PDB file of C-alpha atoms in Angstrom:
ATOM      1  CA  MET A1251      52.149 140.488 133.027  1.00 58.00           C
ATOM      2  CA  TYR A1252      54.930 139.169 135.255  1.00 67.00           C
ATOM      3  CA  ARG A1253      54.278 135.512 134.692  1.00 72.00           C
ATOM      4  CA  PHE A1254      57.299 135.322 132.443  1.00 71.00           C
ATOM      5  CA  LEU A1255      59.396 135.514 135.720  1.00 72.00           C
ATOM      6  CA  LEU A1256      58.366 131.806 136.247  1.00 77.00           C
ATOM      7  CA  THR A1257      59.838 130.638 132.916  1.00 82.00           C
ATOM      8  CA  PRO A1258      63.010 128.570 132.936  1.00 84.00           C
ATOM      9  CA  ARG A1259      64.882 131.303 131.258  1.00 85.00           C
ATOM     10  CA  TRP A1260      64.179 133.694 133.845  1.00 84.00           C
ATOM     11  CA  TRP A1261      64.896 131.340 136.672  1.00 88.00           C
ATOM     12  CA  GLY A1262      68.325 130.877 135.295  1.00 90.00           C
ATOM     13  CA  ILE A1263      68.740 134.743 135.087  1.00 89.00           C
ATOM     14  CA  ASN A1264      67.491 135.309 138.596  1.00 90.00           C
ATOM     15  CA  VAL A1265      69.751 132.486 140.105  1.00 93.00           C
ATOM     16  CA  PHE A1266      72.682 134.109 138.254  1.00 93.00           C
ATOM     17  CA  VAL A1267      71.923 137.481 139.612  1.00 93.00           C
ATOM     18  CA  LEU A1268      71.350 136.269 143.254  1.00 93.00           C
ATOM     19  CA  LEU A1269      74.698 134.474 143.095  1.00 95.00           C
ATOM     20  CA  ALA A1270      76.707 137.146 141.244  1.00 94.00           C
ATOM     21  CA  ILE A1271      75.800 140.096 143.430  1.00 94.00           C
ATOM     22  CA  PRO A1272      77.009 138.650 146.784  1.00 94.00           C
ATOM     23  CA  PHE A1273      80.167 137.264 145.096  1.00 95.00           C
ATOM     24  CA  CYS A1274      80.962 140.693 143.718  1.00 95.00           C
ATOM     25  CA  VAL A1275      80.356 142.391 146.985  1.00 95.00           C
ATOM     26  CA  PHE A1276      82.355 139.907 148.866  1.00 95.00           C
ATOM     27  CA  MET A1277      85.395 140.212 146.363  1.00 95.00           C
ATOM     28  CA  GLY A1278      84.996 144.066 146.670  1.00 93.00           C
ATOM     29  CA  SER A1279      85.014 143.915 150.449  1.00 94.00           C
ATOM     30  CA  TRP A1280      88.005 141.566 150.513  1.00 93.00           C
ATOM     31  CA  GLN A1281      90.045 143.867 148.192  1.00 92.00           C
ATOM     32  CA  LEU A1282      89.142 146.836 150.429  1.00 91.00           C
ATOM     33  CA  SER A1283      90.308 144.943 153.492  1.00 91.00           C
ATOM     34  CA  ARG A1284      93.675 144.247 151.738  1.00 87.00           C
ATOM     35  CA  PHE A1285      93.978 148.041 151.029  1.00 87.00           C
ATOM     36  CA  GLU A1286      93.089 148.958 154.651  1.00 86.00           C
ATOM     37  CA  SER A1287      95.583 146.354 155.854  1.00 83.00           C
ATOM     38  CA  ARG A1288      98.290 147.857 153.788  1.00 79.00           C
ATOM     39  CA  VAL A1289      97.274 151.424 155.013  1.00 79.00           C
ATOM     40  CA  ALA A1290      97.646 150.087 158.620  1.00 78.00           C
ATOM     41  CA  ASP A1291     101.040 148.457 157.768  1.00 73.00           C
ATOM     42  CA  HIS A1292     102.116 151.709 156.288  1.00 69.00           C
ATOM     43  CA  ARG A1293     101.148 153.680 159.425  1.00 73.00           C
ATOM     44  CA  ASP A1294     102.838 151.114 161.564  1.00 69.00           C
ATOM     45  CA  ALA A1295     106.038 151.044 159.597  1.00 65.00           C
ATOM     46  CA  THR A1296     106.100 154.970 159.786  1.00 63.00           C
ATOM     47  CA  GLU A1297     105.718 154.753 163.627  1.00 64.00           C
ATOM     48  CA  GLN A1298     108.362 152.083 163.870  1.00 63.00           C
ATOM     49  CA  ALA A1299     110.753 154.196 161.680  1.00 59.00           C
ATOM     50  CA  GLU A1300     110.472 157.125 164.114  1.00 60.00           C
ATOM     51  CA  SER A1301     111.140 154.915 167.101  1.00 61.00           C
ATOM     52  CA  ASP A1302     114.052 153.086 165.377  1.00 57.00           C
ATOM     53  CA  ARG A1303     115.989 156.351 165.072  1.00 62.00           C
ATOM     54  CA  THR A1304     116.007 156.698 168.863  1.00 66.00           C
ATOM     55  CA  GLN A1305     116.664 153.194 169.914  1.00 74.00           C
ATOM     56  CA  ALA A1306     119.926 151.719 171.043  1.00 84.00           C
ATOM     57  CA  ALA A1307     121.737 149.744 168.328  1.00 87.00           C
ATOM     58  CA  ARG A1308     121.972 146.087 168.925  1.00 91.00           C
ATOM     59  CA  PRO A1309     124.404 143.398 167.588  1.00 92.00           C
ATOM     60  CA  LEU A1310     123.745 142.006 164.133  1.00 91.00           C
ATOM     61  CA  ALA A1311     123.264 138.392 165.365  1.00 90.00           C
ATOM     62  CA  GLU A1312     120.214 139.601 167.602  1.00 92.00           C
ATOM     63  CA  LEU A1313     118.318 140.938 164.539  1.00 91.00           C
ATOM     64  CA  LEU A1314     118.697 138.219 161.896  1.00 90.00           C
ATOM     65  CA  PRO A1315     116.903 137.168 159.907  1.00 91.00           C
ATOM     66  CA  VAL A1316     115.546 140.444 158.812  1.00 87.00           C
ATOM     67  CA  ASP A1317     111.684 140.665 158.803  1.00 84.00           C
ATOM     68  CA  LYS A1318     109.068 143.485 159.194  1.00 79.00           C
ATOM     69  CA  GLU A1319     109.808 143.656 162.889  1.00 80.00           C
ATOM     70  CA  THR A1320     113.535 144.072 162.651  1.00 85.00           C
ATOM     71  CA  SER A1321     113.842 145.954 159.244  1.00 85.00           C
ATOM     72  CA  GLY A1322     115.084 149.531 160.058  1.00 85.00           C
ATOM     73  CA  ASP A1323     116.364 148.689 163.599  1.00 89.00           C
ATOM     74  CA  GLN A1324     119.583 150.137 164.660  1.00 92.00           C
ATOM     75  CA  VAL A1325     122.317 147.513 164.445  1.00 93.00           C
ATOM     76  CA  THR A1326     125.970 147.554 165.095  1.00 94.00           C
ATOM     77  CA  ALA A1327     128.794 145.328 163.641  1.00 95.00           C
ATOM     78  CA  THR A1328     132.493 145.236 163.942  1.00 95.00           C
ATOM     79  CA  GLY A1329     135.048 144.099 161.245  1.00 95.00           C
ATOM     80  CA  ARG A1330     137.287 145.171 158.424  1.00 95.00           C
ATOM     81  CA  TYR A1331     136.251 146.606 155.218  1.00 96.00           C
ATOM     82  CA  GLY A1332     136.868 144.632 152.085  1.00 93.00           C
ATOM     83  CA  LYS A1333     135.809 144.819 148.510  1.00 94.00           C
ATOM     84  CA  GLN A1334     133.947 147.976 147.492  1.00 95.00           C
ATOM     85  CA  LEU A1335     131.197 148.235 144.816  1.00 95.00           C
ATOM     86  CA  LEU A1336     129.024 150.875 143.331  1.00 95.00           C
ATOM     87  CA  VAL A1337     125.207 150.731 142.948  1.00 94.00           C
ATOM     88  CA  PRO A1338     124.207 152.925 140.040  1.00 94.00           C
ATOM     89  CA  ASP A1339     120.939 154.746 139.316  1.00 92.00           C
ATOM     90  CA  ARG A1340     119.846 155.489 142.819  1.00 93.00           C
ATOM     91  CA  GLU A1341     117.843 158.743 143.508  1.00 92.00           C
ATOM     92  CA  LEU A1342     118.201 160.862 146.573  1.00 92.00           C
ATOM     93  CA  ASP A1343     116.633 164.270 147.122  1.00 89.00           C
ATOM     94  CA  ASP A1344     115.362 164.110 143.461  1.00 89.00           C
ATOM     95  CA  ARG A1345     118.884 163.667 142.010  1.00 93.00           C
ATOM     96  CA  ASN A1346     120.314 160.705 140.270  1.00 94.00           C
ATOM     97  CA  GLY A1347     123.383 159.178 141.708  1.00 95.00           C
ATOM     98  CA  TYR A1348     124.839 155.999 143.233  1.00 96.00           C
ATOM     99  CA  TYR A1349     125.403 154.096 146.506  1.00 96.00           C
ATOM    100  CA  VAL A1350     128.968 153.319 147.650  1.00 96.00           C
ATOM    101  CA  LEU A1351     128.661 149.775 149.046  1.00 96.00           C
ATOM    102  CA  THR A1352     131.485 148.126 150.944  1.00 96.00           C
ATOM    103  CA  LEU A1353     131.593 144.737 152.292  1.00 96.00           C
ATOM    104  CA  LEU A1354     132.431 144.526 156.016  1.00 96.00           C
ATOM    105  CA  ARG A1355     134.300 141.366 156.980  1.00 95.00           C
ATOM    106  CA  THR A1356     133.225 140.251 160.406  1.00 93.00           C
ATOM    107  CA  GLU A1357     134.903 137.972 162.899  1.00 90.00           C
ATOM    108  CA  ASP A1358     132.929 134.932 161.687  1.00 88.00           C
ATOM    109  CA  GLY A1359     134.349 135.387 158.184  1.00 87.00           C
ATOM    110  CA  LYS A1360     130.954 136.433 156.715  1.00 93.00           C
ATOM    111  CA  ALA A1361     130.617 139.842 154.938  1.00 95.00           C
ATOM    112  CA  LEU A1362     127.960 142.511 155.802  1.00 95.00           C
ATOM    113  CA  PRO A1363     127.163 144.838 152.823  1.00 96.00           C
ATOM    114  CA  VAL A1364     127.349 148.407 154.237  1.00 96.00           C
ATOM    115  CA  VAL A1365     126.059 151.485 152.322  1.00 96.00           C
ATOM    116  CA  ARG A1366     128.469 154.064 153.357  1.00 96.00           C
ATOM    117  CA  GLY A1367     126.699 156.887 151.501  1.00 95.00           C
ATOM    118  CA  TRP A1368     125.391 158.257 148.279  1.00 96.00           C
ATOM    119  CA  LEU A1369     127.179 160.418 145.547  1.00 96.00           C
ATOM    120  CA  PRO A1370     125.588 162.435 142.737  1.00 95.00           C
ATOM    121  CA  GLY A1371     126.158 161.659 139.049  1.00 93.00           C
ATOM    122  CA  ASP A1372     127.351 158.550 137.157  1.00 93.00           C
ATOM    123  CA  ALA A1373     128.966 155.726 139.198  1.00 92.00           C
ATOM    124  CA  ASP A1374     132.680 156.534 139.162  1.00 92.00           C
ATOM    125  CA  PRO A1375     135.118 154.454 141.179  1.00 92.00           C
ATOM    126  CA  ALA A1376     137.560 157.371 141.216  1.00 92.00           C
ATOM    127  CA  GLU A1377     135.149 159.583 142.933  1.00 92.00           C
ATOM    128  CA  ALA A1378     134.119 156.979 145.538  1.00 94.00           C
ATOM    129  CA  PRO A1379     136.024 157.461 148.822  1.00 93.00           C
ATOM    130  CA  ALA A1380     138.158 154.481 150.002  1.00 94.00           C
ATOM    131  CA  PRO A1381     136.876 152.719 153.111  1.00 94.00           C
ATOM    132  CA  PRO A1382     138.705 153.298 156.441  1.00 93.00           C
ATOM    133  CA  ALA A1383     141.638 150.907 157.015  1.00 93.00           C
ATOM    134  CA  GLY A1384     141.814 148.648 160.139  1.00 94.00           C
ATOM    135  CA  GLU A1385     139.002 147.463 162.356  1.00 95.00           C
ATOM    136  CA  VAL A1386     135.921 149.515 162.392  1.00 95.00           C
ATOM    137  CA  THR A1387     132.508 149.416 164.127  1.00 95.00           C
ATOM    138  CA  VAL A1388     129.580 150.554 162.055  1.00 94.00           C
ATOM    139  CA  THR A1389     126.085 151.559 163.291  1.00 93.00           C
ATOM    140  CA  GLY A1390     123.167 152.075 160.952  1.00 93.00           C
ATOM    141  CA  SER A1391     119.677 150.867 159.966  1.00 92.00           C
ATOM    142  CA  LEU A1392     119.270 147.130 159.096  1.00 93.00           C
ATOM    143  CA  GLN A1393     117.703 146.319 155.715  1.00 92.00           C
ATOM    144  CA  ALA A1394     116.525 143.171 153.935  1.00 91.00           C
ATOM    145  CA  SER A1395     118.133 142.091 150.674  1.00 91.00           C
ATOM    146  CA  GLU A1396     116.633 143.766 147.794  1.00 88.00           C
ATOM    147  CA  THR A1397     114.830 141.961 145.106  1.00 80.00           C
ATOM    148  CA  PRO A1398     115.810 142.773 141.513  1.00 68.00           C
ATOM    149  CA  GLY A1399     112.847 144.111 139.419  1.00 60.00           C
ATOM    150  CA  ASP A1400     110.799 144.732 142.602  1.00 53.00           C
ATOM    151  CA  ASN A1401     110.290 148.070 144.447  1.00 47.00           C
ATOM    152  CA  GLY A1402     111.898 150.121 141.817  1.00 49.00           C
ATOM    153  CA  VAL A1403     115.255 148.058 142.192  1.00 57.00           C
ATOM    154  CA  SER A1404     116.906 147.812 138.767  1.00 58.00           C
ATOM    155  CA  ALA A1405     117.322 144.242 137.267  1.00 54.00           C
ATOM    156  CA  GLN A1406     119.562 145.369 134.513  1.00 61.00           C
ATOM    157  CA  GLY A1407     122.565 143.212 133.511  1.00 61.00           C
ATOM    158  CA  GLY A1408     125.831 143.859 131.861  1.00 72.00           C
ATOM    159  CA  LEU A1409     127.040 146.297 134.365  1.00 83.00           C
ATOM    160  CA  PRO A1410     130.713 147.225 134.399  1.00 86.00           C
ATOM    161  CA  ALA A1411     133.168 145.494 136.782  1.00 88.00           C
ATOM    162  CA  GLY A1412     132.855 146.877 140.324  1.00 90.00           C
ATOM    163  CA  GLN A1413     129.037 147.549 140.104  1.00 92.00           C
ATOM    164  CA  THR A1414     125.900 145.788 141.174  1.00 91.00           C
ATOM    165  CA  ALA A1415     122.266 146.568 140.295  1.00 89.00           C
ATOM    166  CA  ALA A1416     120.739 145.352 143.535  1.00 89.00           C
ATOM    167  CA  ILE A1417     122.035 145.025 147.159  1.00 92.00           C
ATOM    168  CA  SER A1418     121.249 141.347 147.332  1.00 90.00           C
ATOM    169  CA  SER A1419     123.153 138.464 148.860  1.00 89.00           C
ATOM    170  CA  ALA A1420     122.240 136.234 145.933  1.00 87.00           C
ATOM    171  CA  SER A1421     123.858 138.882 143.588  1.00 87.00           C
ATOM    172  CA  LEU A1422     126.788 139.788 145.853  1.00 91.00           C
ATOM    173  CA  VAL A1423     127.891 136.199 146.551  1.00 87.00           C
ATOM    174  CA  ASN A1424     128.876 135.977 142.856  1.00 86.00           C
ATOM    175  CA  LEU A1425     131.020 139.098 143.110  1.00 88.00           C
ATOM    176  CA  VAL A1426     132.961 138.420 146.301  1.00 89.00           C
ATOM    177  CA  PRO A1427     135.057 135.459 147.406  1.00 87.00           C
ATOM    178  CA  TYR A1428     133.321 135.029 150.751  1.00 88.00           C
ATOM    179  CA  ASP A1429     129.785 134.364 152.225  1.00 92.00           C
ATOM    180  CA  VAL A1430     127.442 137.308 152.467  1.00 94.00           C
ATOM    181  CA  TYR A1431     124.795 138.084 155.068  1.00 94.00           C
ATOM    182  CA  ASP A1432     121.247 138.088 153.706  1.00 93.00           C
ATOM    183  CA  ALA A1433     120.880 141.729 154.958  1.00 94.00           C
ATOM    184  CA  TRP A1434     122.637 145.096 154.532  1.00 95.00           C
ATOM    185  CA  VAL A1435     123.233 148.274 156.641  1.00 95.00           C
ATOM    186  CA  THR A1436     122.925 151.967 155.668  1.00 94.00           C
ATOM    187  CA  LEU A1437     124.992 154.117 157.896  1.00 94.00           C
ATOM    188  CA  ASN A1438     123.257 156.790 160.019  1.00 90.00           C
ATOM    189  CA  ARG A1439     125.918 159.300 158.846  1.00 91.00           C
ATOM    190  CA  GLY A1440     127.400 159.309 155.471  1.00 91.00           C
ATOM    191  CA  ASP A1441     131.081 158.259 155.500  1.00 90.00           C
ATOM    192  CA  SER A1442     133.875 160.679 154.019  1.00 88.00           C
ATOM    193  CA  GLY A1443     131.439 163.424 153.202  1.00 88.00           C
ATOM    194  CA  MET A1444     128.975 161.342 151.405  1.00 94.00           C
ATOM    195  CA  LYS A1445     125.284 161.673 152.050  1.00 95.00           C
ATOM    196  CA  ALA A1446     123.587 159.082 154.205  1.00 93.00           C
ATOM    197  CA  VAL A1447     121.100 156.857 152.503  1.00 93.00           C
ATOM    198  CA  PRO A1448     117.690 156.932 154.441  1.00 89.00           C
ATOM    199  CA  ALA A1449     116.376 153.475 155.504  1.00 85.00           C
ATOM    200  CA  THR A1450     113.298 152.152 153.578  1.00 79.00           C
ATOM    201  CA  ALA A1451     110.229 150.430 154.935  1.00 67.00           C
ATOM    202  CA  ALA A1452     110.089 146.668 154.856  1.00 62.00           C
ATOM    203  CA  ALA A1453     108.483 145.097 151.686  1.00 59.00           C
ATOM    204  CA  ASP A1454     104.644 145.050 151.684  1.00 57.00           C
ATOM    205  CA  THR A1455     104.306 147.658 154.365  1.00 55.00           C
ATOM    206  CA  GLY A1456     103.975 150.865 152.219  1.00 59.00           C
ATOM    207  CA  LEU A1457     101.315 152.434 150.070  1.00 57.00           C
ATOM    208  CA  ASP A1458     102.927 151.012 146.834  1.00 62.00           C
ATOM    209  CA  LEU A1459     101.481 150.176 143.474  1.00 69.00           C
ATOM    210  CA  LYS A1460     100.106 146.855 144.992  1.00 75.00           C
ATOM    211  CA  ALA A1461      98.053 148.842 147.644  1.00 78.00           C
ATOM    212  CA  PHE A1462      96.415 150.966 144.971  1.00 82.00           C
ATOM    213  CA  GLN A1463      95.781 147.994 142.830  1.00 86.00           C
ATOM    214  CA  ASN A1464      93.676 146.616 145.721  1.00 87.00           C
ATOM    215  CA  LEU A1465      91.743 149.854 145.914  1.00 88.00           C
ATOM    216  CA  GLY A1466      91.286 149.790 142.113  1.00 91.00           C
ATOM    217  CA  TYR A1467      90.006 146.119 142.277  1.00 91.00           C
ATOM    218  CA  THR A1468      87.610 147.199 145.020  1.00 93.00           C
ATOM    219  CA  GLY A1469      85.994 149.706 142.804  1.00 93.00           C
ATOM    220  CA  GLU A1470      85.745 147.369 139.994  1.00 94.00           C
ATOM    221  CA  TRP A1471      84.019 144.594 141.823  1.00 94.00           C
ATOM    222  CA  PHE A1472      81.294 147.021 143.203  1.00 94.00           C
ATOM    223  CA  VAL A1473      80.949 148.382 139.719  1.00 95.00           C
ATOM    224  CA  PHE A1474      80.339 144.745 138.457  1.00 94.00           C
ATOM    225  CA  ALA A1475      77.712 144.263 141.045  1.00 94.00           C
ATOM    226  CA  GLY A1476      75.973 147.422 140.070  1.00 94.00           C
ATOM    227  CA  PHE A1477      76.292 146.388 136.440  1.00 95.00           C
ATOM    228  CA  VAL A1478      74.604 143.078 137.168  1.00 94.00           C
ATOM    229  CA  VAL A1479      71.668 144.849 138.835  1.00 94.00           C
ATOM    230  CA  PHE A1480      71.297 147.356 136.029  1.00 94.00           C
ATOM    231  CA  MET A1481      71.204 144.637 133.410  1.00 93.00           C
ATOM    232  CA  TRP A1482      68.598 142.664 135.399  1.00 91.00           C
ATOM    233  CA  PHE A1483      66.246 145.662 135.521  1.00 91.00           C
ATOM    234  CA  ARG A1484      66.923 146.460 131.848  1.00 91.00           C
ATOM    235  CA  LEU A1485      65.991 142.973 130.797  1.00 89.00           C
ATOM    236  CA  LEU A1486      62.941 143.084 133.204  1.00 87.00           C
ATOM    237  CA  ARG A1487      61.637 146.385 131.704  1.00 88.00           C
ATOM    238  CA  ARG A1488      62.345 144.955 128.149  1.00 86.00           C
ATOM    239  CA  GLU A1489      60.318 141.872 129.000  1.00 82.00           C
ATOM    240  CA  VAL A1490      57.458 143.777 130.588  1.00 82.00           C
ATOM    241  CA  GLU A1491      57.175 146.063 127.508  1.00 79.00           C
ATOM    242  CA  PHE A1492      57.141 143.051 125.314  1.00 70.00           C
ATOM    243  CA  ALA A1493      54.329 141.458 127.371  1.00 72.00           C
ATOM    244  CA  ARG A1494      52.239 144.608 127.213  1.00 75.00           C
ATOM    245  CA  ASP A1495      52.756 144.760 123.408  1.00 62.00           C
ATOM    246  CA  ALA A1496      51.606 141.083 123.211  1.00 62.00           C
ATOM    247  CA  GLU A1497      48.448 141.783 125.152  1.00 65.00           C
ATOM    248  CA  LEU A1498      47.621 144.646 122.739  1.00 64.00           C
ATOM    249  CA  GLY A1499      48.171 142.224 119.822  1.00 65.00           C
ATOM    250  CA  LEU A1500      51.236 144.321 118.651  1.00 60.00           C
ATOM    251  CA  VAL A1501      53.440 141.164 118.662  1.00 56.00           C
ATOM    252  CA  PRO A1502      53.124 138.375 116.070  1.00 60.00           C
ATOM    253  CA  GLU A1503      52.158 135.102 117.642  1.00 56.00           C
ATOM    254  CA  GLU A1504      55.367 133.523 116.375  1.00 52.00           C
ATOM    255  CA  GLU A1505      57.587 135.940 118.402  1.00 52.00           C
ATOM    256  CA  GLN A1506      55.350 135.314 121.572  1.00 51.00           C
ATOM    257  CA  HIS A1507      56.148 131.491 121.449  1.00 51.00           C
ATOM    258  CA  ALA A1508      59.756 132.261 120.701  1.00 50.00           C
ATOM    259  CA  THR A1509      60.271 134.119 124.037  1.00 53.00           C
ATOM    260  CA  VAL A1510      58.637 131.553 126.211  1.00 50.00           C
TER     261      VAL A1510
END
């Protein structure tokens, strides 16, 4: 009854199944490992954020370039405030508002973007407090430049003068007449009565959409493996039933030859 398993057609089916199942299991396991890695990164980033709040601030030059290890570290820089910009459509405590971003001109001539705080409502230059005059020393959490269109950062264009959608050196260099550090700082305490903006985790260290995509792909690959097994048993049962019918003479001879 099971001699049909030795036919060329079933050899092809069996080889496909034997290759497809390990491949699906491998891909599902790989996607699961990617999700677990992101969970571990998220846990490490959370622990690092807790330790960053109590560590001593270090000079900016010691922490550049910004990476997963230095993102969120306490940094200190000295200079004079220059051009001020507003970053609209930023939420804090479930309320929409905007960041007040001021460029700090350091001794080497480059400017460090400093988020001095957050204000509710629509971005309004008249409501944003002016930066302190003279030389100042700022202390806050170091952050990597944002990428427009990623991590919820707006990529909108056509903003009014004095506004920027993303805190990015690539964007800011077109708005100010001096070089800009590829990093920014959010003050630990909001300036002039503004609310301080919490530091965010470094890119690819959180349980973001990509992490849950990995988890979803894990389920899909294992479902594919199960589907292959299901279809193999279904074809096998169908073939067995056909063979039984043929033995009982219930299948025309032409159909028997067509299935061989």
